[in-house]
Tab-separated table of C-alpha atoms in Angstrom:
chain	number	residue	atom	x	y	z
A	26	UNK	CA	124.803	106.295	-107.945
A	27	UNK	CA	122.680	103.628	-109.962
A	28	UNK	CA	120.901	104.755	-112.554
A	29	UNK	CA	117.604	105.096	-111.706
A	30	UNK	CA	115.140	103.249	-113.958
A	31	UNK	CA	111.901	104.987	-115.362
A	32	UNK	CA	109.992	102.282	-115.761
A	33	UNK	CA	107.685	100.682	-113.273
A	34	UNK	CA	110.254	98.597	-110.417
A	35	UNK	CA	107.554	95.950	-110.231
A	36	UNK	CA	106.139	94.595	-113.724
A	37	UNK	CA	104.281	91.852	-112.197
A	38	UNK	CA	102.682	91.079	-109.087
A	39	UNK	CA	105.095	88.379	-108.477
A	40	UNK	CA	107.874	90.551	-108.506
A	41	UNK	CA	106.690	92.624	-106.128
A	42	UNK	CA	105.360	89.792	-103.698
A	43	UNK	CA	109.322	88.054	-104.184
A	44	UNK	CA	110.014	91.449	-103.071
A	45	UNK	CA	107.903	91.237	-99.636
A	46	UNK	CA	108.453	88.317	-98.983
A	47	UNK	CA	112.265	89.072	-99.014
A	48	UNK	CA	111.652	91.487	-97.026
A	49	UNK	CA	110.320	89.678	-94.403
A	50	UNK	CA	112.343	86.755	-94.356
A	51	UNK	CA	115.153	89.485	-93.548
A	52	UNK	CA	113.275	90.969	-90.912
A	53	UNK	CA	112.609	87.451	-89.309
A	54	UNK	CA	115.575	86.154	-89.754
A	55	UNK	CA	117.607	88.094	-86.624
A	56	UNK	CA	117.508	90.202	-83.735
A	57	UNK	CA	120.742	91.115	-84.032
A	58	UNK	CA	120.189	95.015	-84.485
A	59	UNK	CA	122.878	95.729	-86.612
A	60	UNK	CA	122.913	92.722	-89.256
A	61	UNK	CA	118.919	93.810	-89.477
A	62	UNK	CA	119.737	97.281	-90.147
A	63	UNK	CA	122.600	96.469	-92.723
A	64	UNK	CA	120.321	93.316	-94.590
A	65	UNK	CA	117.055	96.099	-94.550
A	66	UNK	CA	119.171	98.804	-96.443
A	67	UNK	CA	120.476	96.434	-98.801
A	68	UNK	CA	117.792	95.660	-99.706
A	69	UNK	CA	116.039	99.260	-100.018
A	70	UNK	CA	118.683	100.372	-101.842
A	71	UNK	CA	118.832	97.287	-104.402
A	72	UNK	CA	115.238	98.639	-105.854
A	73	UNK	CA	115.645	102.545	-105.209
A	74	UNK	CA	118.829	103.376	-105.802
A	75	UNK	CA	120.814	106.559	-103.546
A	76	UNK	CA	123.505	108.831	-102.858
A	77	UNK	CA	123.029	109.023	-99.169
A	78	UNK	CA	121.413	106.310	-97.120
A	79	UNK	CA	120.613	106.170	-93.250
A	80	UNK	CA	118.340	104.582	-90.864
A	81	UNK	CA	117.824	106.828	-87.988
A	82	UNK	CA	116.261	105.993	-84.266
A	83	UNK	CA	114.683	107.407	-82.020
A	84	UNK	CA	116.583	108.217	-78.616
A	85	UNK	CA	114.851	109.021	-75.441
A	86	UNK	CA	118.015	110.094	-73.964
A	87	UNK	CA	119.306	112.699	-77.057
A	88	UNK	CA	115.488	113.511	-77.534
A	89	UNK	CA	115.997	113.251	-80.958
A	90	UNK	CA	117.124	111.135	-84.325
A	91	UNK	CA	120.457	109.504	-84.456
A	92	UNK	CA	121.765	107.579	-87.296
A	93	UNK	CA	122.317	104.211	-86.716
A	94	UNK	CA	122.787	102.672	-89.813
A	95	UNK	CA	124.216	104.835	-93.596
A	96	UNK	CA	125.846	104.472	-96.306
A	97	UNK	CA	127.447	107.959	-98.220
A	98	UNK	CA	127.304	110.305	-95.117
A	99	UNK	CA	130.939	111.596	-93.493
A	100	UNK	CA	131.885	109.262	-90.273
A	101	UNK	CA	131.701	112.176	-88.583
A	102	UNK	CA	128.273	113.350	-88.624
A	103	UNK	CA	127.480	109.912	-88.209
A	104	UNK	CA	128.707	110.153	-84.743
A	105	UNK	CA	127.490	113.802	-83.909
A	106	UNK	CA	124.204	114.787	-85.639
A	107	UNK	CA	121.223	114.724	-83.741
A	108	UNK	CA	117.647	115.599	-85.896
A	109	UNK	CA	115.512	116.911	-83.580
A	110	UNK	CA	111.568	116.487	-83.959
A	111	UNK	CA	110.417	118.623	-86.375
A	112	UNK	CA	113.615	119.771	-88.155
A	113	UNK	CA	113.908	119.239	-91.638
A	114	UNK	CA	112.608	116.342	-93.830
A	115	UNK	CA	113.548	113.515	-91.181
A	116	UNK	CA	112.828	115.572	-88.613
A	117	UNK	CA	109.044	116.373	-89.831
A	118	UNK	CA	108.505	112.861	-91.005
A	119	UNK	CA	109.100	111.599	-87.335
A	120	UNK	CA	107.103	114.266	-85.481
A	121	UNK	CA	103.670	114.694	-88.129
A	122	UNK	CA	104.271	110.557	-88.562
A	123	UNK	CA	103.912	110.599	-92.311
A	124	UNK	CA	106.474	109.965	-95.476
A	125	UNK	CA	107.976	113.158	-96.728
A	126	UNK	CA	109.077	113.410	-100.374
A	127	UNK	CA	110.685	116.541	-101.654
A	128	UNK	CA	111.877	116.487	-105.591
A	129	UNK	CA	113.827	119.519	-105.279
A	130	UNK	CA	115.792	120.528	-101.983
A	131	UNK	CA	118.771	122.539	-100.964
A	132	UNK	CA	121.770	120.203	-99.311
A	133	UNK	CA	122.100	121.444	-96.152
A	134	UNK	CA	126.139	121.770	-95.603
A	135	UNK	CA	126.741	118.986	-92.710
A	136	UNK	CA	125.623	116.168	-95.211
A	137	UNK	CA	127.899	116.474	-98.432
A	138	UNK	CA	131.021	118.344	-99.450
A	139	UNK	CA	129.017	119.985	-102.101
A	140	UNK	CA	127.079	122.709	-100.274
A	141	UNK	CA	124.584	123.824	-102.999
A	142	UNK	CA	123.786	120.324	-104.550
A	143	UNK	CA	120.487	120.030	-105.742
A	144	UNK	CA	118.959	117.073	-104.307
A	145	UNK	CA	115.796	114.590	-104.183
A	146	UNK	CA	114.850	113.565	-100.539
A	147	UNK	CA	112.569	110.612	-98.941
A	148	UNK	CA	112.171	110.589	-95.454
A	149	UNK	CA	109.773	107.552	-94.105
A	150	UNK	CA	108.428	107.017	-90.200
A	151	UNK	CA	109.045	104.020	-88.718
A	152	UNK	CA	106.194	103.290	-86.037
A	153	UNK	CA	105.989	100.067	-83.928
A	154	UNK	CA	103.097	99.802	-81.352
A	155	UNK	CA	102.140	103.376	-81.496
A	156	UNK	CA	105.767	104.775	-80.878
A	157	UNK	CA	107.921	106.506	-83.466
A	158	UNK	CA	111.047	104.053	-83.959
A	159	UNK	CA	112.935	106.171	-86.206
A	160	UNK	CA	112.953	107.125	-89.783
A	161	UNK	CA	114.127	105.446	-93.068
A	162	UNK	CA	116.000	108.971	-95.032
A	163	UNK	CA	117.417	108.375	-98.709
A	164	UNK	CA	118.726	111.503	-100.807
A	165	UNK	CA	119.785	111.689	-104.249
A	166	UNK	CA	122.301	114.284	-106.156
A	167	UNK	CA	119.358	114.224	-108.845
A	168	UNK	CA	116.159	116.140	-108.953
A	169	UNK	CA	112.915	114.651	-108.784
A	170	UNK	CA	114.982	111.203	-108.001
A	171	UNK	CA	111.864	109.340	-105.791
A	172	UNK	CA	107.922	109.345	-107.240
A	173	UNK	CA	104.737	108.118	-105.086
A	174	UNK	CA	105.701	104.937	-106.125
A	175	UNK	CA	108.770	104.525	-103.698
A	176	UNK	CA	107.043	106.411	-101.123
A	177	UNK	CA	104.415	104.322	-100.902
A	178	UNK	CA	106.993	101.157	-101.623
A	179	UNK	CA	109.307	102.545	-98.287
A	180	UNK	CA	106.306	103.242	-96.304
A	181	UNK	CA	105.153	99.611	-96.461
A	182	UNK	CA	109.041	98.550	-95.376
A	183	UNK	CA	108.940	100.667	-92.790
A	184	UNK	CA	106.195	99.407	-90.809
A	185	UNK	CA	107.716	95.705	-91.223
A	186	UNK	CA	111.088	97.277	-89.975
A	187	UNK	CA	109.975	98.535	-87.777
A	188	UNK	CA	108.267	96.026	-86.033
A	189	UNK	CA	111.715	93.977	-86.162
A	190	UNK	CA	114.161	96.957	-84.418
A	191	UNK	CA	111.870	97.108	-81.967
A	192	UNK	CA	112.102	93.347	-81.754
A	193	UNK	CA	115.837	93.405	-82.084
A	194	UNK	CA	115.742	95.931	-78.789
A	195	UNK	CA	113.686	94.027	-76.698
A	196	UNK	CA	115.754	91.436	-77.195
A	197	UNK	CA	118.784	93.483	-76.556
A	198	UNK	CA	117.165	94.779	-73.153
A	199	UNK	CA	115.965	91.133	-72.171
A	200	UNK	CA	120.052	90.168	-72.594
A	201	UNK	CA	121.213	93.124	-70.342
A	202	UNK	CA	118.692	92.352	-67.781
A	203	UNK	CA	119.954	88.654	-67.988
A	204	UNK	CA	123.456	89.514	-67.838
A	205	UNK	CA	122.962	91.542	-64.363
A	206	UNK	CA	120.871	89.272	-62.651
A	207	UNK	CA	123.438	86.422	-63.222
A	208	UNK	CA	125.990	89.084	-62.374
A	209	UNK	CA	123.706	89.775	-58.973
A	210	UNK	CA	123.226	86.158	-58.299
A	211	UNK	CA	126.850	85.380	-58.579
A	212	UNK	CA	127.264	88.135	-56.152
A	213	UNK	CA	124.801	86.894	-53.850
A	214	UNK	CA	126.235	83.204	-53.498
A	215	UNK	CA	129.818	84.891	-53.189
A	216	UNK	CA	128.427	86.753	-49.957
A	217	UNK	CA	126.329	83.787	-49.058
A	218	UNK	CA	129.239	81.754	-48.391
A	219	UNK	CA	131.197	84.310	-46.268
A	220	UNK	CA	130.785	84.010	-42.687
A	221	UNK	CA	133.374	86.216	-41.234
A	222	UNK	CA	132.358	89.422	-41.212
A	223	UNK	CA	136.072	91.060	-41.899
A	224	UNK	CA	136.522	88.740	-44.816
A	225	UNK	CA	132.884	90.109	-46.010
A	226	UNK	CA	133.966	93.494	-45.570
């Protein structure tokens, strides 16, 4: 992991605008769900350095938190975890809605080989026209690794993110919708231009 710096991230209002503004540009830049995901945690992790990165989302369908996007977590939980509403850090921070910071915090077994590492968690909502999107989870080997600094730093990302997955699906559901309506059409025309009924058949 980097070493974390003690200082202030920002020492001047520039800086920190560059930042945003960064920030933005990345979330502008695509809808393309997974470049978004991979430029946004890039960037994250460039000014708050962790062990275990992921970007969760919401799914109707598992009724719960998948990851979508990490960086340190086992390729298998990536595939299989689920966090339900209300379990754990990530879980609480999507069902109360607020950024949950925890300096000191038993690993729970499915997320490193080291069962009883001691570890510093931030877990930040991301909420797009009143919906929960998904949630924003970094976790450090070190205690006490995040302040209110980077919570309040994440939280501001998150609502910008958030705003652009939700983009980035729209878009995605717009395409799909596309695609089967040409598909239909083509079908249509195809059937149009059949007039014997056994051929049709």
């Amino acid at each position: 992991m980097a070493t974390r710096k003690q200082s202030v991230r920002f020492r001047e209002r520039a800086e920190l605008l560059d930042f945003l503004l960064e920030v933005s540009t990345v979330t502008t830049e695509t809808l393309d769900l997974d470049r978004l995901l991979e430029s946004v945690a890039k960037i994250i992790r460039d000014v708050i350095p962790s062990d275990l990165f992921a970007i969760l989302l919401y799914s109707e369908r598992a009724q719960g938190l998948r990851i979508r996007y990490s960086t340190g977590h086992r390729a298998e939980l990536v595939r299989n975890l689920v966090v339900r509403l209300g379990e754990g850090l990530t879980g609480t921070a999507a069902s109360e809605r607020v950024a949950v910071l925890s300096g000191d915090v038993r690993l729970d077994p499915r997320y490193l080989n080291a069962v009883d590492a001691v570890r510093s968690e931030l877990a930040v909502p991301m909420i797009a026209r009143g919906k929960l999107v998904g949630v924003i989870d970094m976790q450090s080997t070190q205690s006490n690794a995040y302040n209110e600094q980077d919570r309040a730093l994440v939280r501001l990302l998150a609502s910008r993110v958030a705003v652009a997955i939700d983009n980035a699906r729209l878009y995605r559901r717009v395409e799909r919708q596309n695609r089967t309506l040409r598909t239909l059409s083509h079908l249509s025309q195809e059937f149009s231009s059949i007039l014997a009924i056994d051929e049709l058949l």
